[in-house]
Short mmCIF file of C-alpha atoms and ligand atoms in Angstrom, two decimals:
data_model
loop_
_atom_site.label_atom_id
_atom_site.label_comp_id
_atom_site.label_asym_id
_atom_site.label_seq_id
_atom_site.Cartn_x
_atom_site.Cartn_y
_atom_site.Cartn_z
CA UNK A 62 0.02 0.03 0.00
CA UNK A 63 2.98 2.27 0.60
CA UNK A 64 3.75 1.77 -3.12
CA UNK A 65 0.23 3.08 -4.04
CA UNK A 66 0.75 6.24 -2.00
CA UNK A 67 4.15 6.80 -3.55
CA UNK A 68 2.81 6.33 -7.03
CA UNK A 69 -0.02 8.78 -6.48
CA UNK A 70 2.38 11.36 -4.96
CA UNK A 71 4.66 10.97 -7.94
CA UNK A 72 1.78 11.22 -10.42
CA UNK A 73 0.46 14.44 -8.90
CA UNK A 74 4.00 15.68 -8.28
CA UNK A 75 3.56 16.54 -4.57
CA UNK A 76 4.12 15.24 -1.07
CA UNK A 77 1.35 17.52 0.24
CA UNK A 78 -2.21 16.41 0.85
CA UNK A 79 -3.82 15.15 -2.35
CA UNK A 80 -7.61 15.68 -2.42
CA UNK A 81 -10.02 13.42 -4.28
CA UNK A 82 -11.11 16.02 -6.80
CA UNK A 83 -10.27 19.71 -7.06
CA UNK A 84 -11.80 22.16 -9.55
CA UNK A 85 -9.45 23.87 -12.02
CA UNK A 86 -10.00 27.49 -13.10
CA UNK A 87 -7.35 27.96 -15.79
CA UNK A 88 -9.38 29.50 -18.60
CA UNK A 89 -11.64 32.58 -18.98
CA UNK A 90 -13.30 32.19 -15.57
CA UNK A 91 -12.19 35.54 -14.12
CA UNK A 92 -12.70 37.41 -17.34
CA UNK A 93 -16.32 36.31 -17.68
CA UNK A 94 -17.00 36.78 -13.97
CA UNK A 95 -15.73 40.33 -14.08
CA UNK A 96 -17.73 41.08 -17.16
CA UNK A 97 -20.81 39.61 -15.46
CA UNK A 98 -20.38 41.76 -12.34
CA UNK A 99 -19.80 44.89 -14.47
CA UNK A 100 -22.99 44.23 -16.34
CA UNK A 101 -24.93 44.15 -12.95
CA UNK A 102 -26.89 41.13 -14.28
CA UNK A 103 -25.71 38.71 -11.60
CA UNK A 104 -28.98 37.02 -10.85
CA UNK A 105 -31.48 34.87 -12.75
CA UNK A 106 -31.53 36.85 -15.99
CA UNK A 107 -28.49 37.50 -18.18
CA UNK A 108 -26.56 36.66 -21.30
CA UNK A 109 -24.34 33.94 -19.70
CA UNK A 110 -27.33 31.76 -18.71
CA UNK A 111 -28.66 31.92 -22.24
CA UNK A 112 -25.24 31.40 -23.79
CA UNK A 113 -24.49 28.47 -21.49
CA UNK A 114 -27.84 26.72 -22.40
CA UNK A 115 -27.20 27.14 -26.09
CA UNK A 116 -23.63 25.83 -25.97
CA UNK A 117 -24.46 23.02 -23.58
CA UNK A 118 -27.31 21.72 -25.75
CA UNK A 119 -24.90 21.79 -28.77
CA UNK A 120 -22.17 20.01 -26.77
CA UNK A 121 -24.36 17.03 -25.75
CA UNK A 122 -26.50 16.95 -28.91
CA UNK A 123 -29.87 17.70 -27.39
CA UNK A 124 -32.36 20.29 -28.68
CA UNK A 125 -32.90 22.20 -25.42
CA UNK A 126 -31.03 22.80 -22.18
CA UNK A 127 -32.46 24.62 -19.09
CA UNK A 128 -30.03 25.68 -16.40
CA UNK A 129 -30.87 25.21 -12.70
CA UNK A 130 -29.45 26.07 -9.28
CA UNK A 131 -28.14 22.55 -8.80
CA UNK A 132 -28.29 18.99 -10.07
CA UNK A 133 -30.83 17.91 -7.47
CA UNK A 134 -33.20 20.64 -8.60
CA UNK A 135 -32.59 19.57 -12.25
CA UNK A 136 -33.56 15.97 -11.26
CA UNK A 137 -36.62 17.17 -9.31
CA UNK A 138 -37.95 19.09 -12.31
CA UNK A 139 -37.04 16.25 -14.73
CA UNK A 140 -39.24 13.88 -12.71
CA UNK A 141 -42.10 16.45 -12.76
CA UNK A 142 -41.66 16.65 -16.55
CA UNK A 143 -41.97 12.85 -16.63
CA UNK A 144 -45.33 13.38 -14.89
CA UNK A 145 -44.28 11.56 -11.70
CA UNK A 146 -46.96 12.16 -9.09
CA UNK A 147 -47.18 11.72 -5.38
CA UNK A 148 -48.63 8.22 -5.43
CA UNK A 149 -46.27 6.90 -8.14
CA UNK A 150 -43.20 4.74 -7.91
CA UNK A 151 -39.89 5.27 -9.63
CA UNK A 152 -37.26 2.58 -10.32
CA UNK A 153 -33.67 3.45 -9.74
CA UNK A 154 -30.39 1.74 -8.74
CA UNK A 155 -29.66 0.99 -5.08
CA UNK A 156 -26.09 2.10 -5.67
CA UNK A 157 -26.26 5.86 -6.30
CA UNK A 158 -25.66 9.17 -4.64
CA UNK A 159 -28.52 10.24 -2.31
CA UNK A 160 -29.67 13.10 -4.58
CA UNK A 161 -31.37 10.60 -6.98
CA UNK A 162 -33.63 9.32 -4.23
CA UNK A 163 -34.06 12.72 -2.62
CA UNK A 164 -35.46 14.15 -5.85
CA UNK A 165 -37.92 11.20 -6.15
CA UNK A 166 -38.97 11.84 -2.50
CA UNK A 167 -39.51 15.57 -2.99
CA UNK A 168 -42.53 14.66 -5.14
CA UNK A 169 -43.81 12.18 -2.57
CA UNK A 170 -43.11 9.26 -4.95
CA UNK A 171 -41.32 6.12 -3.76
CA UNK A 172 -38.09 4.66 -5.16
CA UNK A 173 -37.82 0.97 -5.99
CA UNK A 174 -34.34 -0.53 -6.18
CA UNK A 175 -32.74 -2.77 -8.79
CA UNK A 176 -29.18 -4.05 -9.12
CA UNK A 177 -26.22 -2.63 -11.09
CA UNK A 178 -23.91 -4.30 -13.58
CA UNK A 179 -20.44 -4.94 -12.16
CA UNK A 180 -18.57 -3.49 -15.14
CA UNK A 181 -20.56 -0.23 -15.35
CA UNK A 182 -21.66 0.19 -11.70
CA UNK A 183 -24.87 1.56 -13.30
CA UNK A 184 -28.38 0.21 -13.49
CA UNK A 185 -28.50 -3.30 -14.95
CA UNK A 186 -30.96 -3.92 -17.80
CA UNK A 187 -31.12 -7.65 -16.80
CA UNK A 188 -32.09 -6.76 -13.21
CA UNK A 189 -34.63 -4.18 -14.39
CA UNK A 190 -36.21 -6.73 -16.73
CA UNK A 191 -36.26 -9.36 -13.99
CA UNK A 192 -37.94 -6.90 -11.57
CA UNK A 193 -40.60 -5.98 -14.06
CA UNK A 194 -41.35 -9.59 -15.13
CA UNK A 195 -41.59 -10.69 -11.52
CA UNK A 196 -43.52 -7.81 -10.08
CA UNK A 197 -45.41 -5.89 -12.71
CA UNK A 198 -48.13 -5.95 -15.32
CA UNK A 199 -49.44 -3.54 -17.92
CA UNK A 200 -52.96 -2.26 -17.26
CA UNK A 201 -54.47 0.47 -19.44
CA UNK A 202 -51.09 1.21 -20.90
CA UNK A 203 -49.55 1.81 -17.48
CA UNK A 204 -46.94 -0.28 -15.68
CA UNK A 205 -48.55 -1.46 -12.45
CA UNK A 206 -46.70 -2.92 -9.48
CA UNK A 207 -48.64 -6.01 -8.57
CA UNK A 208 -47.61 -5.83 -4.93
CA UNK A 209 -48.44 -2.20 -4.16
CA UNK A 210 -50.99 -1.66 -7.02
CA UNK A 211 -49.25 1.64 -7.74
CA UNK A 212 -48.07 3.05 -11.13
CA UNK A 213 -44.40 2.80 -11.94
CA UNK A 214 -44.04 6.03 -13.83
CA UNK A 215 -40.35 6.46 -14.46
CA UNK A 216 -36.94 4.85 -14.28
CA UNK A 217 -33.80 6.75 -13.31
CA UNK A 218 -30.51 5.03 -14.22
CA UNK A 219 -27.28 6.78 -13.17
CA UNK A 220 -23.93 6.83 -14.95
CA UNK A 221 -21.64 6.09 -11.99
CA UNK A 222 -18.37 8.10 -11.80
CA UNK A 223 -18.80 8.91 -15.53
CA UNK A 224 -18.90 5.31 -16.74
CA UNK A 225 -22.06 4.98 -18.83
CA UNK A 226 -24.56 2.21 -18.02
CA UNK A 227 -26.19 0.13 -20.80
CA UNK A 228 -28.52 2.95 -21.47
CA UNK A 229 -29.91 1.94 -24.89
CA UNK A 230 -30.84 -1.50 -23.57
CA UNK A 231 -32.51 0.19 -20.58
CA UNK A 232 -34.37 2.53 -22.92
CA UNK A 233 -35.76 -0.40 -24.91
CA UNK A 234 -37.09 -2.06 -21.73
CA UNK A 235 -38.69 1.19 -20.49
CA UNK A 236 -40.36 1.64 -23.88
CA UNK A 237 -41.82 -1.87 -23.76
CA UNK A 238 -43.24 -1.19 -20.29
CA UNK A 239 -44.46 2.37 -20.86
CA UNK A 240 -42.05 3.70 -18.29
CA UNK A 241 -40.55 7.16 -18.83
CA UNK A 242 -36.75 7.17 -18.91
CA UNK A 243 -35.11 10.00 -16.94
CA UNK A 244 -31.31 9.98 -16.85
CA UNK A 245 -29.30 11.03 -13.88
CA UNK A 246 -26.24 12.13 -15.86
CA UNK A 247 -24.92 14.25 -12.98
CA UNK A 248 -21.53 12.59 -13.14
CA UNK A 249 -21.21 11.90 -16.87
CA UNK A 250 -20.76 15.11 -18.79
CA UNK A 251 -18.30 14.18 -21.52
CA UNK A 252 -19.28 10.48 -21.47
CA UNK A 253 -20.78 8.59 -24.44
CA UNK A 254 -22.53 5.27 -24.98
CA UNK A 255 -22.23 3.99 -28.53
CA UNK A 256 -21.11 7.45 -29.61
CA UNK A 257 -24.15 9.21 -28.20
CA UNK A 258 -23.86 11.51 -25.24
CA UNK A 259 -25.21 10.22 -21.94
CA UNK A 260 -28.19 12.13 -20.66
CA UNK A 261 -29.74 12.29 -24.14
CA UNK A 262 -31.24 8.80 -24.32
CA UNK A 263 -34.11 9.48 -22.00
CA UNK A 264 -37.07 11.81 -22.40
CA UNK A 265 -35.22 14.03 -19.95
CA UNK A 266 -31.73 14.11 -18.53
CA UNK A 267 -30.18 15.96 -15.62
CA UNK A 268 -26.55 17.09 -15.06
CA UNK A 269 -24.77 18.66 -12.04
CA UNK A 270 -22.09 21.35 -11.81
CA UNK A 271 -21.41 21.06 -8.06
CA UNK A 272 -17.89 21.94 -6.95
CA UNK A 273 -16.72 18.32 -7.20
CA UNK A 274 -17.98 17.56 -10.67
CA UNK A 275 -15.94 17.55 -13.90
CA UNK A 276 -16.83 21.15 -14.54
CA UNK A 277 -18.41 23.46 -11.98
CA UNK A 278 -20.44 26.61 -11.62
CA UNK A 279 -19.96 26.59 -7.80
CA UNK A 280 -23.40 25.09 -7.69
CA UNK A 281 -25.59 24.38 -10.66
CA UNK A 282 -27.31 21.88 -12.84
CA UNK A 283 -29.04 21.55 -16.22
CA UNK A 284 -31.98 19.69 -17.72
CA UNK A 285 -31.80 18.48 -21.34
CA UNK A 286 -34.62 17.31 -23.56
CA UNK A 287 -35.56 17.18 -27.27
CA UNK A 288 -39.22 17.92 -26.51
CA UNK A 289 -40.09 21.59 -27.02
CA UNK A 290 -43.17 21.46 -24.75
CA UNK A 291 -41.19 19.87 -21.91
CA UNK A 292 -38.41 22.49 -22.39
CA UNK A 293 -40.86 25.29 -22.06
CA UNK A 294 -42.42 23.70 -19.02
CA UNK A 295 -38.97 23.24 -17.44
CA UNK A 296 -38.23 26.94 -17.87
CA UNK A 297 -41.65 27.86 -16.47
CA UNK A 298 -41.38 25.63 -13.39
CA UNK A 299 -37.82 26.70 -12.57
CA UNK A 300 -38.80 30.39 -12.74
CA UNK A 301 -41.63 30.46 -10.17
CA UNK A 302 -44.25 29.60 -12.88
CA UNK A 303 -44.55 33.33 -13.68
CA UNK A 304 -46.49 34.26 -16.81
CA UNK A 305 -44.30 36.62 -18.89
CA UNK A 306 -45.60 40.18 -18.42
CA UNK A 307 -43.81 43.57 -18.43
CA UNK A 308 -44.82 44.39 -14.83
CA UNK A 309 -47.53 42.18 -13.30
CA UNK A 310 -46.99 39.19 -11.04
CA UNK A 311 -49.16 36.38 -12.35
CA UNK A 312 -48.22 32.75 -11.57
CA UNK A 313 -50.35 29.94 -12.87
CA UNK A 314 -49.20 27.07 -10.58
CA UNK A 315 -46.83 26.29 -7.73
CA UNK A 316 -43.38 26.89 -9.22
CA UNK A 317 -39.85 26.84 -7.98
CA UNK A 318 -37.03 29.32 -7.63
CA UNK A 319 -34.57 26.98 -9.39
CA UNK A 320 -33.03 29.20 -12.10
CA UNK A 321 -29.25 29.28 -12.29
CA UNK A 322 -27.86 32.81 -11.52
CA UNK A 323 -26.01 34.57 -14.39
CA UNK A 324 -22.93 34.78 -12.07
CA UNK A 325 -22.69 31.04 -11.86
CA UNK A 326 -23.37 30.69 -15.58
CA UNK A 327 -20.46 33.07 -16.33
CA UNK A 328 -18.14 30.71 -14.49
CA UNK A 329 -19.74 27.72 -16.18
CA UNK A 330 -19.38 29.07 -19.70
CA UNK A 331 -15.53 29.33 -19.09
CA UNK A 332 -15.49 25.83 -17.62
CA UNK A 333 -17.40 24.32 -20.54
CA UNK A 334 -14.80 25.72 -22.97
CA UNK A 335 -12.24 23.47 -21.16
CA UNK A 336 -14.29 20.25 -20.90
CA UNK A 337 -12.54 18.44 -23.74
CA UNK A 338 -9.15 19.25 -22.28
CA UNK A 339 -10.24 18.05 -18.87
CA UNK A 340 -11.52 14.75 -20.33
CA UNK A 341 -8.27 14.14 -22.22
CA UNK A 342 -6.28 14.83 -19.03
CA UNK A 343 -8.41 12.47 -17.04
CA UNK A 344 -8.07 9.76 -19.68
CA UNK A 345 -4.29 10.07 -19.47
CA UNK A 346 -4.47 9.74 -15.67
CA UNK A 347 -6.70 6.66 -16.10
CA UNK A 348 -4.08 5.06 -18.39
CA UNK A 349 -1.35 5.68 -15.85
CA UNK A 350 -3.53 4.10 -13.03
CA UNK A 351 -4.37 1.21 -15.28
CA UNK A 352 -0.69 0.51 -16.00
CA UNK A 353 0.28 0.81 -12.40
CA UNK A 354 -2.45 -1.45 -10.95
CA UNK A 355 -2.03 -4.03 -13.69
CA UNK A 356 0.90 -5.50 -11.80
CA UNK A 357 -0.53 -4.88 -8.39
CA UNK A 358 -1.86 -7.85 -6.49
CA UNK A 359 -5.31 -7.39 -4.88
CA UNK A 360 -6.29 -4.08 -6.42
CA UNK A 361 -7.96 -3.67 -9.86
CA UNK A 362 -8.41 -0.42 -11.63
CA UNK A 363 -11.90 0.15 -13.03
CA UNK A 364 -11.70 0.79 -16.81
CA UNK A 365 -14.37 2.21 -19.06
CA UNK A 366 -16.99 -0.41 -19.99
CA UNK A 367 -17.31 -1.69 -23.56
CA UNK A 368 -19.27 0.42 -26.07
CA UNK A 369 -18.60 3.59 -24.16
CA UNK A 370 -16.22 6.51 -23.73
CA UNK A 371 -15.89 7.66 -20.14
CA UNK A 372 -15.09 11.13 -18.87
CA UNK A 373 -13.21 9.38 -16.05
CA UNK A 374 -14.60 11.96 -13.64
CA UNK A 375 -13.71 9.95 -10.53
CA UNK A 376 -11.20 7.19 -10.84
CA UNK A 377 -12.01 4.01 -8.97
CA UNK A 378 -10.39 0.71 -7.90
CA UNK A 379 -11.92 -2.48 -6.55
CA UNK A 380 -10.24 -4.36 -3.69
CA UNK A 381 -10.54 -8.01 -2.68
CA UNK A 382 -12.87 -7.67 0.28
CA UNK A 383 -14.23 -5.26 2.83
CA UNK A 384 -11.29 -5.85 5.18
CA UNK A 385 -8.60 -4.90 2.68
CA UNK A 386 -10.76 -2.02 1.55
CA UNK A 387 -10.86 -0.66 5.07
CA UNK A 388 -7.11 -1.03 5.44
CA UNK A 389 -6.56 0.77 2.14
CA UNK A 390 -8.83 3.63 3.14
CA UNK A 391 -7.12 4.01 6.51
CA UNK A 392 -3.59 3.83 5.16
CA UNK A 393 -4.03 6.25 2.22
CA UNK A 394 -6.01 8.86 4.17
CA UNK A 395 -3.48 8.73 7.04
CA UNK A 396 -0.69 9.33 4.52
CA UNK A 397 -2.11 12.42 2.86
CA UNK A 398 -3.78 10.70 -0.10
CA UNK A 399 -7.49 11.17 -0.02
CA UNK A 400 -9.59 8.14 -0.93
CA UNK A 401 -13.29 7.46 -0.30
CA UNK A 402 -15.54 4.41 -0.41
CA UNK A 403 -18.43 4.26 -2.82
CA UNK A 404 -21.91 5.07 -1.36
CA UNK A 405 -23.86 2.97 1.03
CA UNK A 406 -26.79 1.28 -0.72
CA UNK A 407 -29.88 3.47 -0.66
CA UNK A 408 -32.15 0.67 0.67
CA UNK A 409 -29.97 0.51 3.73
CA UNK A 410 -30.69 4.08 4.74
CA UNK A 411 -33.40 4.71 7.30
CA UNK A 412 -35.60 6.67 4.86
CA UNK A 413 -35.64 4.03 2.22
CA UNK A 414 -35.33 0.80 4.15
CA UNK A 415 -38.95 -0.14 3.47
CA UNK A 416 -38.72 0.39 -0.27
CA UNK A 417 -39.14 -2.64 -2.47
CA UNK A 418 -36.02 -4.07 -4.18
CA UNK A 419 -34.76 -7.05 -6.10
CA UNK A 420 -31.61 -9.14 -5.44
CA UNK A 421 -28.71 -6.68 -5.11
CA UNK A 422 -25.67 -8.98 -5.37
CA UNK A 423 -23.59 -6.67 -7.54
CA UNK A 424 -24.54 -3.56 -5.64
CA UNK A 425 -23.30 -5.24 -2.45
CA UNK A 426 -20.00 -6.22 -4.04
CA UNK A 427 -19.47 -2.58 -5.19
CA UNK A 428 -20.56 -1.22 -1.81
CA UNK A 429 -17.99 -3.41 0.06
CA UNK A 430 -15.08 -3.12 -2.26
CA UNK A 431 -14.95 -0.01 -4.50
CA UNK A 432 -12.89 3.04 -3.59
CA UNK A 433 -12.28 6.37 -5.35
CA UNK A 434 -8.71 7.61 -5.69
CA UNK A 435 -7.38 11.08 -6.51
CA UNK A 436 -8.84 12.20 -9.80
CA UNK A 437 -8.23 15.98 -10.28
CA UNK A 438 -7.05 17.32 -13.62
CA UNK A 439 -3.21 17.45 -13.38
CA UNK A 440 -1.73 20.77 -14.23
C1 PLP B 600 -23.78 15.31 -7.89
C2 PLP B 600 -24.92 14.43 -8.12
C3 PLP B 600 -26.28 14.89 -8.22
C4 PLP B 600 -26.71 16.34 -8.07
O1 PLP B 600 -26.04 16.97 -7.11
P1 PLP B 600 -26.09 18.52 -6.78
O2 PLP B 600 -25.09 18.65 -5.71
O3 PLP B 600 -27.45 18.83 -6.34
O4 PLP B 600 -25.72 19.32 -7.99
C5 PLP B 600 -27.27 13.94 -8.53
N1 PLP B 600 -26.99 12.66 -8.70
C6 PLP B 600 -25.71 12.23 -8.64
C7 PLP B 600 -25.51 10.77 -8.89
C8 PLP B 600 -24.66 13.09 -8.37
O5 PLP B 600 -23.41 12.55 -8.25
#
């Protein structure tokens, strides 16, 4: 394990503390921020928000993009666009960051948990199909959970650490069962499955620009869709559902104050310009890690799955068992190299422990053995 610490220190060219993931502001960030402040348009209206939305949509190949205050808000609105209601159920993976389940819960809907594939760490189409075949039937064109009698309205797969899951296979299954596909692409900006950008397979997709993501606006998110009506509704819902009017306040439903401020968008426009460079840099780092761990007994580096191109946002390794994982976490963190275990399974948290799930063998393996290692863009 000492060799791992030495290798990471050499790779990042420092003996000081090495964090898991640091943002890099090496482009036009300060220029655009100054310009934004000088314009006085620092809040929810301004040219940078519009510019970002246009450039982002082009980048991922979707028709529309709607910027939000954070990724959780983007997911929340995405689920509303999918028409998820209070009494509905939403299928997702047990192995994900809490935000996926929080967004489902904000509506009052309930998450149901299926397993992940070991190679992608993302929702497994096989497990999804098994869950549906065992537990569900189609009634009046709706997918009904035979146990709870509730409607399964949507499915939210997540592209873990920027490795894309088998999203087109998942889409086919959702189409067969009349389930709306909503992608949690918070971690996968710059990642492609079969040459198509993640987040654009579903009816709606959500991204995050939190401080730890591949590019950041401090806090921020975005919703993407090809559906003009949904795009308009997303803008409406995120801007307090106010009817456009030169001076009057008229709101036609309960809306949200979820619009990304122009100040954050200014930072983000500069970050987006550097995305390709960041992805290349991270791929180089991944190759170095891969080479190093190839000859290392007991630790395997997690490579991008087949049919995909990863952004390698967070680099990850898998250890032999929970005991060696714990030793690895202890040793690296004590020696100034930050590492972190993957998330606890959602169905083990107090809030979701009563939610229905299917056999979660692979999720458990990941939960016990996967660790993230330093992943920042190297200057
Ligand atoms: C980061 C993240 C989000 C959204 O997070 P915010 O901090 O609200 O921007 C959602 N889902 C996943 C899987 C994430 O990693």
